[in-house]
Coordinates of C-alpha atoms and ligand atoms in Angstrom, one line a residue:
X1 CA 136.1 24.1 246.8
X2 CA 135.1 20.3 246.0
X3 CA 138.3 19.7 244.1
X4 CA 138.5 17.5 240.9
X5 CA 134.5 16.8 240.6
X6 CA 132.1 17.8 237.8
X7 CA 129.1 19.1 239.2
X8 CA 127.2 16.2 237.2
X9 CA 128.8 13.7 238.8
X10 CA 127.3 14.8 242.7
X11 CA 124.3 13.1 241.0
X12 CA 125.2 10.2 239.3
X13 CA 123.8 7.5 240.9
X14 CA 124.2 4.0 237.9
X15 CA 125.3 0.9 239.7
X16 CA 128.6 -0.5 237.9
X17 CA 128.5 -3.0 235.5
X18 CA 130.9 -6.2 235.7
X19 CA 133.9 -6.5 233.9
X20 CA 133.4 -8.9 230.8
X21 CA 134.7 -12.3 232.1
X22 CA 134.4 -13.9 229.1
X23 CA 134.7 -14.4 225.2
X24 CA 131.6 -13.5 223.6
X25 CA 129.9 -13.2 219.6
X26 CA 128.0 -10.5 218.6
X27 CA 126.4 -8.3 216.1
X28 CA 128.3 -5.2 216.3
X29 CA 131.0 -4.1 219.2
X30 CA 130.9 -0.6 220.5
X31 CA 134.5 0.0 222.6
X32 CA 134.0 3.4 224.8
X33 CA 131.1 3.7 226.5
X34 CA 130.9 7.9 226.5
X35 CA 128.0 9.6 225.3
X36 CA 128.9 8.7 221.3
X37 CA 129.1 4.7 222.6
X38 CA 125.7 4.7 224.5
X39 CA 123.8 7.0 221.7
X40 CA 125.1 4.7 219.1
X41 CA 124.1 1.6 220.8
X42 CA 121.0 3.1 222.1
X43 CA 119.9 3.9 218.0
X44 CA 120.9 0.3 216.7
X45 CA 119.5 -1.5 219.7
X46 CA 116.1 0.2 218.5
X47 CA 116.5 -0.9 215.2
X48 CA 116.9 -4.9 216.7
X49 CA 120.7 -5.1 216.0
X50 CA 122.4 -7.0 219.0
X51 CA 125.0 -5.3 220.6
X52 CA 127.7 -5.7 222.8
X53 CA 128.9 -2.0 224.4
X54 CA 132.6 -2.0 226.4
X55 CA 134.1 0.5 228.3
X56 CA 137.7 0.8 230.0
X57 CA 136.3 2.7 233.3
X58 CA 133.0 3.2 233.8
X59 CA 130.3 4.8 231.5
X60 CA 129.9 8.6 230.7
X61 CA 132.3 9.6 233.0
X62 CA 135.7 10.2 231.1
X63 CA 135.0 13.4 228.7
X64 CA 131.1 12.9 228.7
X65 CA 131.0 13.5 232.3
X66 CA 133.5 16.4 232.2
X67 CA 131.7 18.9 229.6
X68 CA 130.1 22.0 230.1
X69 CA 127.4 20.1 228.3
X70 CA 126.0 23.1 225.9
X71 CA 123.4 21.7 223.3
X72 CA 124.3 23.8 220.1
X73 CA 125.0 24.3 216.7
X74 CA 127.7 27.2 217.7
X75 CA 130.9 25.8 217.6
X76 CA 132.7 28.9 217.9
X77 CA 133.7 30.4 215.0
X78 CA 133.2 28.1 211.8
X79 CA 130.4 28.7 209.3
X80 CA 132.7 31.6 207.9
X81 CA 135.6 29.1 207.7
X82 CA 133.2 26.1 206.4
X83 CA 132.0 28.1 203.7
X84 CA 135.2 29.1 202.6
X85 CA 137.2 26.1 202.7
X86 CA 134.4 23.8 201.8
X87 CA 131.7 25.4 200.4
X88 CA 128.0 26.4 201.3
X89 CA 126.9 23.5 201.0
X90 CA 128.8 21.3 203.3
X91 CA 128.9 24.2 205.9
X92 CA 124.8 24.3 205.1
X93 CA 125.2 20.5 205.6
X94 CA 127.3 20.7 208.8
X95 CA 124.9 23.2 210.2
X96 CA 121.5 21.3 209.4
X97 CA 123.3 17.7 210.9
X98 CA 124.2 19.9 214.3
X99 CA 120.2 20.5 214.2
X100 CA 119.6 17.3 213.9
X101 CA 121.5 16.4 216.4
X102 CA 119.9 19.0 218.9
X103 CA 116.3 17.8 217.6
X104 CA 117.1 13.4 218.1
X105 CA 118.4 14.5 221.6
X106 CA 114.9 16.7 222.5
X107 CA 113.4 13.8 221.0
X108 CA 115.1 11.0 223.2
X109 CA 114.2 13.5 226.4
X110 CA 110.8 13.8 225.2
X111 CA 110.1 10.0 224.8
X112 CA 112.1 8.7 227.6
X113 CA 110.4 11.2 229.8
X114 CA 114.2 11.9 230.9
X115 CA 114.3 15.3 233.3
X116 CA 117.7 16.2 233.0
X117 CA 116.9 20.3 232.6
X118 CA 116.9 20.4 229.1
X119 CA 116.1 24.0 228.7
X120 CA 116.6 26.2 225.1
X121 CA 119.2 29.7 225.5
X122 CA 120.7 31.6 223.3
X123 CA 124.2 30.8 222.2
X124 CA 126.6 33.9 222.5
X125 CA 130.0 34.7 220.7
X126 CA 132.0 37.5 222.0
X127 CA 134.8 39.4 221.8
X128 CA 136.7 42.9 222.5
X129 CA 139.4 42.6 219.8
X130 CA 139.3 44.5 216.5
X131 CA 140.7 41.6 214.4
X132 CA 138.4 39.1 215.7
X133 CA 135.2 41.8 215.4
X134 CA 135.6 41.4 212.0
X135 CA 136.1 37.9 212.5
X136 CA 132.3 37.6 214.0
X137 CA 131.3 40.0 211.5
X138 CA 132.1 38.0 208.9
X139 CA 130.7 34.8 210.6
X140 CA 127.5 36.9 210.9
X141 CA 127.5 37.1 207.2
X142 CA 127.5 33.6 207.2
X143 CA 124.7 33.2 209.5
X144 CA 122.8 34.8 207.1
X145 CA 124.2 33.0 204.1
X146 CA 123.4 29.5 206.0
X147 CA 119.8 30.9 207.4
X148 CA 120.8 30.5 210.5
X149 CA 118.3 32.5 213.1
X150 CA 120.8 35.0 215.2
X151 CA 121.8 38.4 215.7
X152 CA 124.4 40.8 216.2
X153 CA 124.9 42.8 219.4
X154 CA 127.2 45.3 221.1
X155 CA 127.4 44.3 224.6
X156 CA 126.5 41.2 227.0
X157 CA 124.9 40.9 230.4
X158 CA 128.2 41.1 232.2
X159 CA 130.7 43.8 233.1
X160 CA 133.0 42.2 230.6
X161 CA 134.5 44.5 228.0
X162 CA 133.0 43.7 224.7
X163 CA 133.3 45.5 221.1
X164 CA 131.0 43.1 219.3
X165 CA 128.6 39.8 220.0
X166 CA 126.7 37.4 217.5
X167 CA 123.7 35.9 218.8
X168 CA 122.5 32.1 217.3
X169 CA 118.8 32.0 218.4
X170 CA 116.9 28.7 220.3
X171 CA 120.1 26.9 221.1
X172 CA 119.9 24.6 224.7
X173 CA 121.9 23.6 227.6
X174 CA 120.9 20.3 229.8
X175 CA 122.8 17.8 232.4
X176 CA 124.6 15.3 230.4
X177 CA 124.5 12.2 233.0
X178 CA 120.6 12.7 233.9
X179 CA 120.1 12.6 230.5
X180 CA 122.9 8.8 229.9
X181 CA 121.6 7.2 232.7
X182 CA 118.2 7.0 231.6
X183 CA 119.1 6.0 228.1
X184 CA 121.7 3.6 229.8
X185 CA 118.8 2.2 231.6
X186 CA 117.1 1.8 228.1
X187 CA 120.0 0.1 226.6
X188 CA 119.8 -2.5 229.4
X189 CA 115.8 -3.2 228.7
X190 CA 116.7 -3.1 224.6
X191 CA 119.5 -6.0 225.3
X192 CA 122.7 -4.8 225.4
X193 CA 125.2 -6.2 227.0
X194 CA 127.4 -3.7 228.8
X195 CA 131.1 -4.5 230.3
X196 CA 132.8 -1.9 232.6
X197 CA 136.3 -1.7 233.3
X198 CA 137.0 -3.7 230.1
X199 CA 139.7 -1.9 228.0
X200 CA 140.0 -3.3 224.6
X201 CA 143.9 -3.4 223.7
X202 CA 143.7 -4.9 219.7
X203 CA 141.8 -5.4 216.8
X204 CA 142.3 -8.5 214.7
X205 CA 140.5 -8.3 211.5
X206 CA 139.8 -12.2 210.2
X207 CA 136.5 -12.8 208.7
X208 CA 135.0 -11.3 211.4
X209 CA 136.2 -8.6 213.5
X210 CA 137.9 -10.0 217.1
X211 CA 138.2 -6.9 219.8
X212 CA 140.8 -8.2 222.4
X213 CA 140.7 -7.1 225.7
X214 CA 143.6 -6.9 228.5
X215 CA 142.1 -9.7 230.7
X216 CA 142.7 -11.3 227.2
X217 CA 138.9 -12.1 226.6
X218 CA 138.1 -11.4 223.0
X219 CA 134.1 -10.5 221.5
X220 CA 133.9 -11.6 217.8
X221 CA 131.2 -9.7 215.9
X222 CA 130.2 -8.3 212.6
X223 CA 131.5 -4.8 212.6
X224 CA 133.3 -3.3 215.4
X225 CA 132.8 0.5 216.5
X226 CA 135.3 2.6 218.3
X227 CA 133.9 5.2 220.5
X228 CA 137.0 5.6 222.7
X229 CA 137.2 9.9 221.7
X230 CA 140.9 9.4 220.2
X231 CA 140.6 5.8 218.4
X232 CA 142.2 3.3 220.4
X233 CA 142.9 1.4 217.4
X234 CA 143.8 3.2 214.1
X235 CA 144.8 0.1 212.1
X236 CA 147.3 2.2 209.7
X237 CA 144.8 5.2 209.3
X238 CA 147.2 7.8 211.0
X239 CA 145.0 9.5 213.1
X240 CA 147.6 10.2 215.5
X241 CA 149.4 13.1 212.8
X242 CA 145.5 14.4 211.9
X243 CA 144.5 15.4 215.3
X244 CA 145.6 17.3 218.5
X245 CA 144.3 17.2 221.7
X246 CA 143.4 20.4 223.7
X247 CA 142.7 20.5 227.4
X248 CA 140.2 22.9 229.5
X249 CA 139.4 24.0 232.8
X250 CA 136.2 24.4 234.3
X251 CA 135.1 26.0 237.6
X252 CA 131.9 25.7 239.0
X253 CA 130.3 29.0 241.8
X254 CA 127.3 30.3 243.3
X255 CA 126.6 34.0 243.3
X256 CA 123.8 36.2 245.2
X257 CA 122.9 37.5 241.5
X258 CA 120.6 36.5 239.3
X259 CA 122.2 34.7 236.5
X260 CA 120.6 36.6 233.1
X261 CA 121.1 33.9 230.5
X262 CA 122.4 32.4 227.7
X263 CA 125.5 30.4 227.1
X264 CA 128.3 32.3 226.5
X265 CA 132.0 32.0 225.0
X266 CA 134.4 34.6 224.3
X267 CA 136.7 34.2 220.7
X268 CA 139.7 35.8 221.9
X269 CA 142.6 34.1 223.8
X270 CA 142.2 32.4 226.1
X271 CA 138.8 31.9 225.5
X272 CA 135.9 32.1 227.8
X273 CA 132.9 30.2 228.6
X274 CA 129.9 30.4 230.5
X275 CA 126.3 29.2 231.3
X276 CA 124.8 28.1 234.6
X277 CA 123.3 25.0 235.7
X278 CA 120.3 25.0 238.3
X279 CA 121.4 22.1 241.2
X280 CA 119.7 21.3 243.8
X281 CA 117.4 24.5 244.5
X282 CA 121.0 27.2 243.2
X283 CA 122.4 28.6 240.0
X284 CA 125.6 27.1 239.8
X285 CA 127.7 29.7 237.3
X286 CA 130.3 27.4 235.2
X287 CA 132.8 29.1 233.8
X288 CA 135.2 27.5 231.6
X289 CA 138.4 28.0 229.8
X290 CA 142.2 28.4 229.4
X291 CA 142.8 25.9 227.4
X292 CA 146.2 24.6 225.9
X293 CA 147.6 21.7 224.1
X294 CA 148.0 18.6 226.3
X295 CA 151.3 18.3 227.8
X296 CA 152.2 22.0 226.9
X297 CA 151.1 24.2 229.6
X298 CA 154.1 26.2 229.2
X299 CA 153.2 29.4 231.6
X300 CA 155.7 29.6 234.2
X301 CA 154.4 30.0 237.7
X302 CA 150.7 30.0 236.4
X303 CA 148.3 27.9 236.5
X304 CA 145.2 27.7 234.9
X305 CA 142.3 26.9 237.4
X306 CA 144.5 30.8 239.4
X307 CA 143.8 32.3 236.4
X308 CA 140.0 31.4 236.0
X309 CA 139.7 32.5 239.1
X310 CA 141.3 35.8 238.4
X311 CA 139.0 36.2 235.7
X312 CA 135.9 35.2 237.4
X313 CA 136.4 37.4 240.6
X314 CA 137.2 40.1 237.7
X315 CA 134.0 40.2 235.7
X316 CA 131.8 38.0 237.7
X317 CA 129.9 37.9 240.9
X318 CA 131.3 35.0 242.6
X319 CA 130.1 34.0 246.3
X320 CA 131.1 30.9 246.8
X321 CA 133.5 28.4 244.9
X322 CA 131.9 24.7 244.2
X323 CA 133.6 23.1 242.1
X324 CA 136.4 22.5 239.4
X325 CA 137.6 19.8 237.0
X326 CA 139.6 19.7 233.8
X327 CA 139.4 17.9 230.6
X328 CA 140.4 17.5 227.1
X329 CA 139.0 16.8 223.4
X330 CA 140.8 16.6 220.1
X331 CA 140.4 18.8 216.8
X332 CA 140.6 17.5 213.3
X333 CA 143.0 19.1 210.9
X334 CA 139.9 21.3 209.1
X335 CA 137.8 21.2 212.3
X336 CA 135.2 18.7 211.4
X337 CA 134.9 15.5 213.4
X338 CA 136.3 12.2 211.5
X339 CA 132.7 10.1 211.6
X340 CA 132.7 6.5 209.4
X341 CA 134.9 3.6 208.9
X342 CA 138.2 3.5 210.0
X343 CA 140.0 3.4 206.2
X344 CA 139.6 1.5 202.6
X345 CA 141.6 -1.6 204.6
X346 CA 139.3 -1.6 207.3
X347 CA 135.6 -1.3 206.0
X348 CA 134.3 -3.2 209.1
X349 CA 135.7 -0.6 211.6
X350 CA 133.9 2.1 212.4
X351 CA 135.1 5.2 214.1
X352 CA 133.7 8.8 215.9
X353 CA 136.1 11.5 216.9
X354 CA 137.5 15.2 216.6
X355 CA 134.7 16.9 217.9
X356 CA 136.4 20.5 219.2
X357 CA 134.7 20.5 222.4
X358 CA 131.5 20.1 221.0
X359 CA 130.3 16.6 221.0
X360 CA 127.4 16.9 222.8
X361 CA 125.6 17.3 219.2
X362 CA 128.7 15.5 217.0
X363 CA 128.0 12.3 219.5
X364 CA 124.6 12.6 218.5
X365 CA 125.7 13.2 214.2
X366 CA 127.6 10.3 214.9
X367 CA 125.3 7.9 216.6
X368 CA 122.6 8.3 213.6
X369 CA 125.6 8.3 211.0
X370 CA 127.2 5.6 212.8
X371 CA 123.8 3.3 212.9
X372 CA 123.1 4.0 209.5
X373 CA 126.3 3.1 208.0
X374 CA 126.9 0.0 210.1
X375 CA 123.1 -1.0 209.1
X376 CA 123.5 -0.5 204.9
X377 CA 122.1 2.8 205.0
X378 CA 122.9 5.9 203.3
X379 CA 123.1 8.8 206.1
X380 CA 123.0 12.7 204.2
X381 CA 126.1 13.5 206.5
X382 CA 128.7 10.4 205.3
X383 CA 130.4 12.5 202.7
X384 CA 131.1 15.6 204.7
X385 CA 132.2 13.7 207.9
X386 CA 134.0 10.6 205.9
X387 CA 137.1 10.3 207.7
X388 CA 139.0 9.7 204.4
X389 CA 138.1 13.2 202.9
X390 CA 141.0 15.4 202.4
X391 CA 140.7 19.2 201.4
X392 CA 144.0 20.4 200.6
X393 CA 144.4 23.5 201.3
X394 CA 143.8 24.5 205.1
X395 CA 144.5 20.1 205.6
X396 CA 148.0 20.5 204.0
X397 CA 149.5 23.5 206.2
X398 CA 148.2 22.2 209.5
X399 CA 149.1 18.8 208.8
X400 CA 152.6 20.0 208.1
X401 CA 152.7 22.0 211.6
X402 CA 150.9 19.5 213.6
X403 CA 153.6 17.5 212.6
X404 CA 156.0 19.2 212.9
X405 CA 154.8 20.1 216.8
X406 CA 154.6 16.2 217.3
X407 CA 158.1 15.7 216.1
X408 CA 159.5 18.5 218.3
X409 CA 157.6 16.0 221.5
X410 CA 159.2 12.9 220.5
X411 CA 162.6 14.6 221.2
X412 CA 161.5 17.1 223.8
X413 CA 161.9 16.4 227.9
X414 CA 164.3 13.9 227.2
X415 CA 166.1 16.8 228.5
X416 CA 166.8 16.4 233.0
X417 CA 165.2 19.5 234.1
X418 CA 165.9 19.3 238.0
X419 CA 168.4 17.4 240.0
X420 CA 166.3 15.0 241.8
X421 CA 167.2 16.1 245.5
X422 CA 165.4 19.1 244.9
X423 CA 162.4 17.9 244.0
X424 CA 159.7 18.9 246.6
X425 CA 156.6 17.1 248.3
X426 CA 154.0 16.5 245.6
X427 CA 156.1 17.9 242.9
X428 CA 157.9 15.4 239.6
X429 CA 161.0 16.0 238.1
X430 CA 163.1 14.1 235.2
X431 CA 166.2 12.8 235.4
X432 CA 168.4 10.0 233.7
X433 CA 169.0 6.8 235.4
X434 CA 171.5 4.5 232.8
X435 CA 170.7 6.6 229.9
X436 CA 166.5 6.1 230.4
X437 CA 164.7 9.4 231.1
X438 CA 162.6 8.4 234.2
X439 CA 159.9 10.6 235.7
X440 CA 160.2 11.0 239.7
X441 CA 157.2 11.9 241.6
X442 CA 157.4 12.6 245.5
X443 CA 154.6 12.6 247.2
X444 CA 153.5 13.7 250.7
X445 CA 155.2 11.4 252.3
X446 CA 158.4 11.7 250.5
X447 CA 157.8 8.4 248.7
X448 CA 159.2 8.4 245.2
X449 CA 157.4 6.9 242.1
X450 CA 159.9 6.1 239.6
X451 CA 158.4 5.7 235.7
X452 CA 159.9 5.4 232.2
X453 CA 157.9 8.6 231.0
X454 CA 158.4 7.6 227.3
X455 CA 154.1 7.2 226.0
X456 CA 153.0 3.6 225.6
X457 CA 151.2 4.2 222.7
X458 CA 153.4 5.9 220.1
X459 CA 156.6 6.5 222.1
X460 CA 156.3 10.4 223.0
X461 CA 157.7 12.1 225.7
X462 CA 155.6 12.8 228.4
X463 CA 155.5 15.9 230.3
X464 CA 154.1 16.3 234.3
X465 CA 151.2 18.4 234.6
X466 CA 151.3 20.0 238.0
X467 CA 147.8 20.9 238.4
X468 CA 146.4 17.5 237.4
X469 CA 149.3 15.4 239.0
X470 CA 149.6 13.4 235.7
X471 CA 152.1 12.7 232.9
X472 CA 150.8 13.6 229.6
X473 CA 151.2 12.7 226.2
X474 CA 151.7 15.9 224.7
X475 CA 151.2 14.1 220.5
X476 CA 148.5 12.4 221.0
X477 CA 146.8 13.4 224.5
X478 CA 147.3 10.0 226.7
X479 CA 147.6 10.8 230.3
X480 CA 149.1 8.7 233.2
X481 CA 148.8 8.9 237.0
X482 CA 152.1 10.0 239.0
X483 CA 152.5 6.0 239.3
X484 CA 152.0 5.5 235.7
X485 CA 148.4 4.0 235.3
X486 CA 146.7 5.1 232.4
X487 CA 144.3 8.0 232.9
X488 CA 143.4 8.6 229.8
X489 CA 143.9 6.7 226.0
X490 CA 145.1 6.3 223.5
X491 CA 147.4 4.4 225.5
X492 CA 146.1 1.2 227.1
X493 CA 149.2 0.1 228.8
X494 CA 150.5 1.5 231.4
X495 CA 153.8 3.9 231.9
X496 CA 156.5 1.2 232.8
X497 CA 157.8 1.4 236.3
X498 CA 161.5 1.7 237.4
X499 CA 163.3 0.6 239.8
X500 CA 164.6 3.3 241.9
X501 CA 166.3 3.4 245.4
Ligands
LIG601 C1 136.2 21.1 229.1 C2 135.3 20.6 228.0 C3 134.1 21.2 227.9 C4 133.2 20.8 226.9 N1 132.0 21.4 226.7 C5 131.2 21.1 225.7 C6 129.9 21.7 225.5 O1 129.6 22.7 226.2 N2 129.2 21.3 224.5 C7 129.5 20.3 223.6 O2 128.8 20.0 222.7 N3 130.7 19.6 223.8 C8 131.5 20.0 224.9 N4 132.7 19.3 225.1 C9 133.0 18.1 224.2 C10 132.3 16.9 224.7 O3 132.3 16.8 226.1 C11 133.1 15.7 224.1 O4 133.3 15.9 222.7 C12 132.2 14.4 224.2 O5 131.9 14.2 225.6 C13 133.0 13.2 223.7 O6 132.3 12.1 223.9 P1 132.8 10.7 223.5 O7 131.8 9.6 223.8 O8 133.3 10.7 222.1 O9 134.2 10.5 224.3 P2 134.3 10.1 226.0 O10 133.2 10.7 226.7 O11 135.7 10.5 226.2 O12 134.1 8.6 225.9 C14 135.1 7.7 225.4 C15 135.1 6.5 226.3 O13 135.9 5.5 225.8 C16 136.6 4.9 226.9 N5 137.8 4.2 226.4 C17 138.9 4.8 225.9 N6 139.8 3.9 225.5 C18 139.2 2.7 225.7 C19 139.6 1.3 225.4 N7 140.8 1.1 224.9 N8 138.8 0.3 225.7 C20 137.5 0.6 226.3 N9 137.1 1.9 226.5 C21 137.9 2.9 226.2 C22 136.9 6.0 227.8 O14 137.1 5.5 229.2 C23 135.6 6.8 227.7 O15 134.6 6.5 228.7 C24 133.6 19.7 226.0 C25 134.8 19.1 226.2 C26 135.7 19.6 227.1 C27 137.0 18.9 227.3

């Protein structure tokens, strides 16, 4: 199996960009260069704004590049839960901006000319439990409530128990980074100045906005937007206690069957998705899933990509095993991404994030809300995606045990779980060295990486993930190498390291 590689990236072919080696002014900064960084700056480059784009690795390769990349307004189970906790018509609103979303992207393929295998399928829910039958039941109510065009059905093209699917008609799948690199390749013609491996560490909000960066170059501009997934800066607006992060697992096969279509994901735990992806001349079957909470992957003598597997050779007609990565997203307290300015304080401060796994379309509702907003516009979504809104009901009770999860990190693993002579080759323990919890990882060669696990961005406890060699964040999703460097942010800086003989 080609270990710890999307199947996107065995075609990703964009020449880096330097690192910014300078202090620059411009109109408006984008920080994160994912697919909700280049949309944006691809929609107000097009409108003439001047635009300066950073990004802390390199482009549409941290979440972007590690999706499953379905193009659809079926985010699971929601328009039952929309309409009940914010009425028809913001779930009629969140359902016709997901549309839109779906339409700008056919419309950027179309005029770019972009092949990237944009091709419409049906979106599938399914499930064999009772409680969550009437749990799509009731969301097919609200299909028809919402006029959306699908179906219920009692079975699905696999030999996968199932008591009840809903069907959302002319839905689409494509390949992400065919699709970015030709609109990167637009952004350079349209002007805009890209940086690679440039990771902004600070706002300072003067008259003008000043992004600092860690080789302490600064750009001033106008209005500053942050497109790093979680918002690298939150300038007091708590985003840390009003979102979690969740991480997936993805495996890529080939199979000697035909693969029957549609894009598939199952409601009951864990959950289960599929679709395929034609690659050079096969079907590539990805099938996604067990997801948990970063950092708390708490199934002994498990692990996740085994149990995909189990499932796959299960139901599925695997052949041969291709590929398999991992990655995470974050979810909003009532499920509905966090899309306009930071807070009151910081009007100049934009921000895009909490899309649940599905930001293929909520990059795209956020690039076109985004462009708007930052260009004096009035955009019909602002309202229902306005990161200040706050419905108290659902809001109130998750914020409580989000919370209270977050709390229960700051104190957890500060426990030693292992003496460290027994750790084995490529395996971490914890243990205290003059009162600090450090993190020891051995690696094949019985060398030993020493780091003060404690999360340089809020001061959590990390844990080790086994499967991913990492330490991560289990508050606010940050993830660090076994030596401590910064895999994923919040965190900019990295895990500090210890001296240990
Ligand atoms: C396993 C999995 C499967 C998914 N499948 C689907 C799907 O089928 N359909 C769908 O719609 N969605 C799906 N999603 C969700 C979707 O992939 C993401 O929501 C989307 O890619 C997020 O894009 P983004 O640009 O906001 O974030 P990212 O792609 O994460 O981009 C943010 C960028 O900011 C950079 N950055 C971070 N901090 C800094 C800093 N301080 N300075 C500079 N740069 C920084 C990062 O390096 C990164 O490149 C899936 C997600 C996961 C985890």
């Amino acid at each position: 199996m080609t270990m710890h590689k999307t199947i996107w990236q065995d075609t990703y072919n964009l020449t880096p960009f330097s690192a910014l080696n300078k202090s620059l002014s411009t109109e408006i900064t984008i920080v994160g260069g994912g697919m909700t960084g280049i949309l944006t700056a691809y929609l107000l480059s097009e409108r003439g704004v001047k635009v300066i784009l950073i990004e802390r690795d390199r482009l549409a390769l941290s979440t972007t590049g590690h999706t499953t990349a379905k193009v659809t307004a079926q985010h699971g189970l929601i328009y039952h839960e929309l309409i009940e906790h914010m009425g028809l018509e913001n779930a009629q609103h969140y359902y016709q901006s997901q549309l839109d979303a779906i339409t700008l992207i056919q419309k950027l393929i179309e005029e770019n000319e972009i092949h990237c295998n944009f091709e419409e399928q049906q979106a599938i829910l399914y499930t064999n439990d009772d409680k969550n039958k009437k749990k799509l039941l009731q969301e097919a109510e609200a299909y028809q409530k919402l006029k959306i065009s699908g179906q219920l059905k009692d079975n699905i093209p696999f030999p996968i128990p199932v008591k009840q699917a809903l069907v959302m008609n002319k839905q689409a799948q494509f390949h992400p980074l065919a699709f970015l690199e030709v609109i990167i390749k637009k952004l350079m013609r349209n002007g805009v100045e890209i940086y690679e491996n440039t990771t902004a560490v600070d706002i300072d909000v003067q008259e003008q906005t000043i992004v600092r960066t860690a080789r302490e170059y600064n750009i001033i501009s106008e209005k500053v937007i942050v497109a790093t997934q979680f918002p690298f800066y939150e300038g007091q607006a708590f985003y840390s206690t009003r979102m979690y992060p969740s991480r997936s697992y993805c495996l890529g096969f080939t199979s000697e069957d035909n693969y029957p279509g549609g894009m598939y994901l199952d409601i009951d735990q864990p959950k289960h998705s599929l679709r395929y992806v034609k690659h050079n001349e096969e079907n590539i079957w990805l099938l996604g899933g067990e997801s948990h909470k970063t950092g708390q992957y708490n199934k002994e003598n498990h692990d996740p990509y085994s149990d995909l597997e189990k499932y796959a050779y299960k139901y599925l007609p695997v052949k041969e095993w291709k590929y398999q990565w991992s990655a995470q997203d974050f979810t909003t307290l009532d499920k509905v991404p966090y899309i306009g300015i930071l807070n009151k304080k910081h009007p100049n401060i934009f921000v895009a994030t909490g899309y649940r796994k599905w930001g293929m379309t909520n990059s795209a509702v956020a690039a076109q809300t985004l462009t708007d907003l930052v260009t004096n516009k009035d955009n019909p979504y602002q309202e229902l995606y306005k990161p200040q809104r706050f419905h108290a009901d659902p809001d109130l009770k998750k914020f409580v045990s989000n919370n209270t999860n977050v709390a229960k990190e700051f104190i957890k693993g500060k426990v030693m779980k292992k003496p460290t002579e027994q750790i084995e080759r490529k395996q971490a323990t914890k243990t205290k060295i003059d009162g600090q919890t450090v993190g020891l990882y051995k690696d094949n060669n019985n060398q030993i990486y020493a780091v003060d696990t404690t999360c340089t961005h809020l001061g959590c406890e990390c844990n080790w993930n086994q499967v991913e060699l990492s330490w991560d964040c289990p508050c606010h999703g940050s993830r660090f190498s076994f030596d401590g460097k910064v895999i994923e942010g919040p965190a900019t800086k990295d895990l500090k390291q210890v001296d240990y003989k």
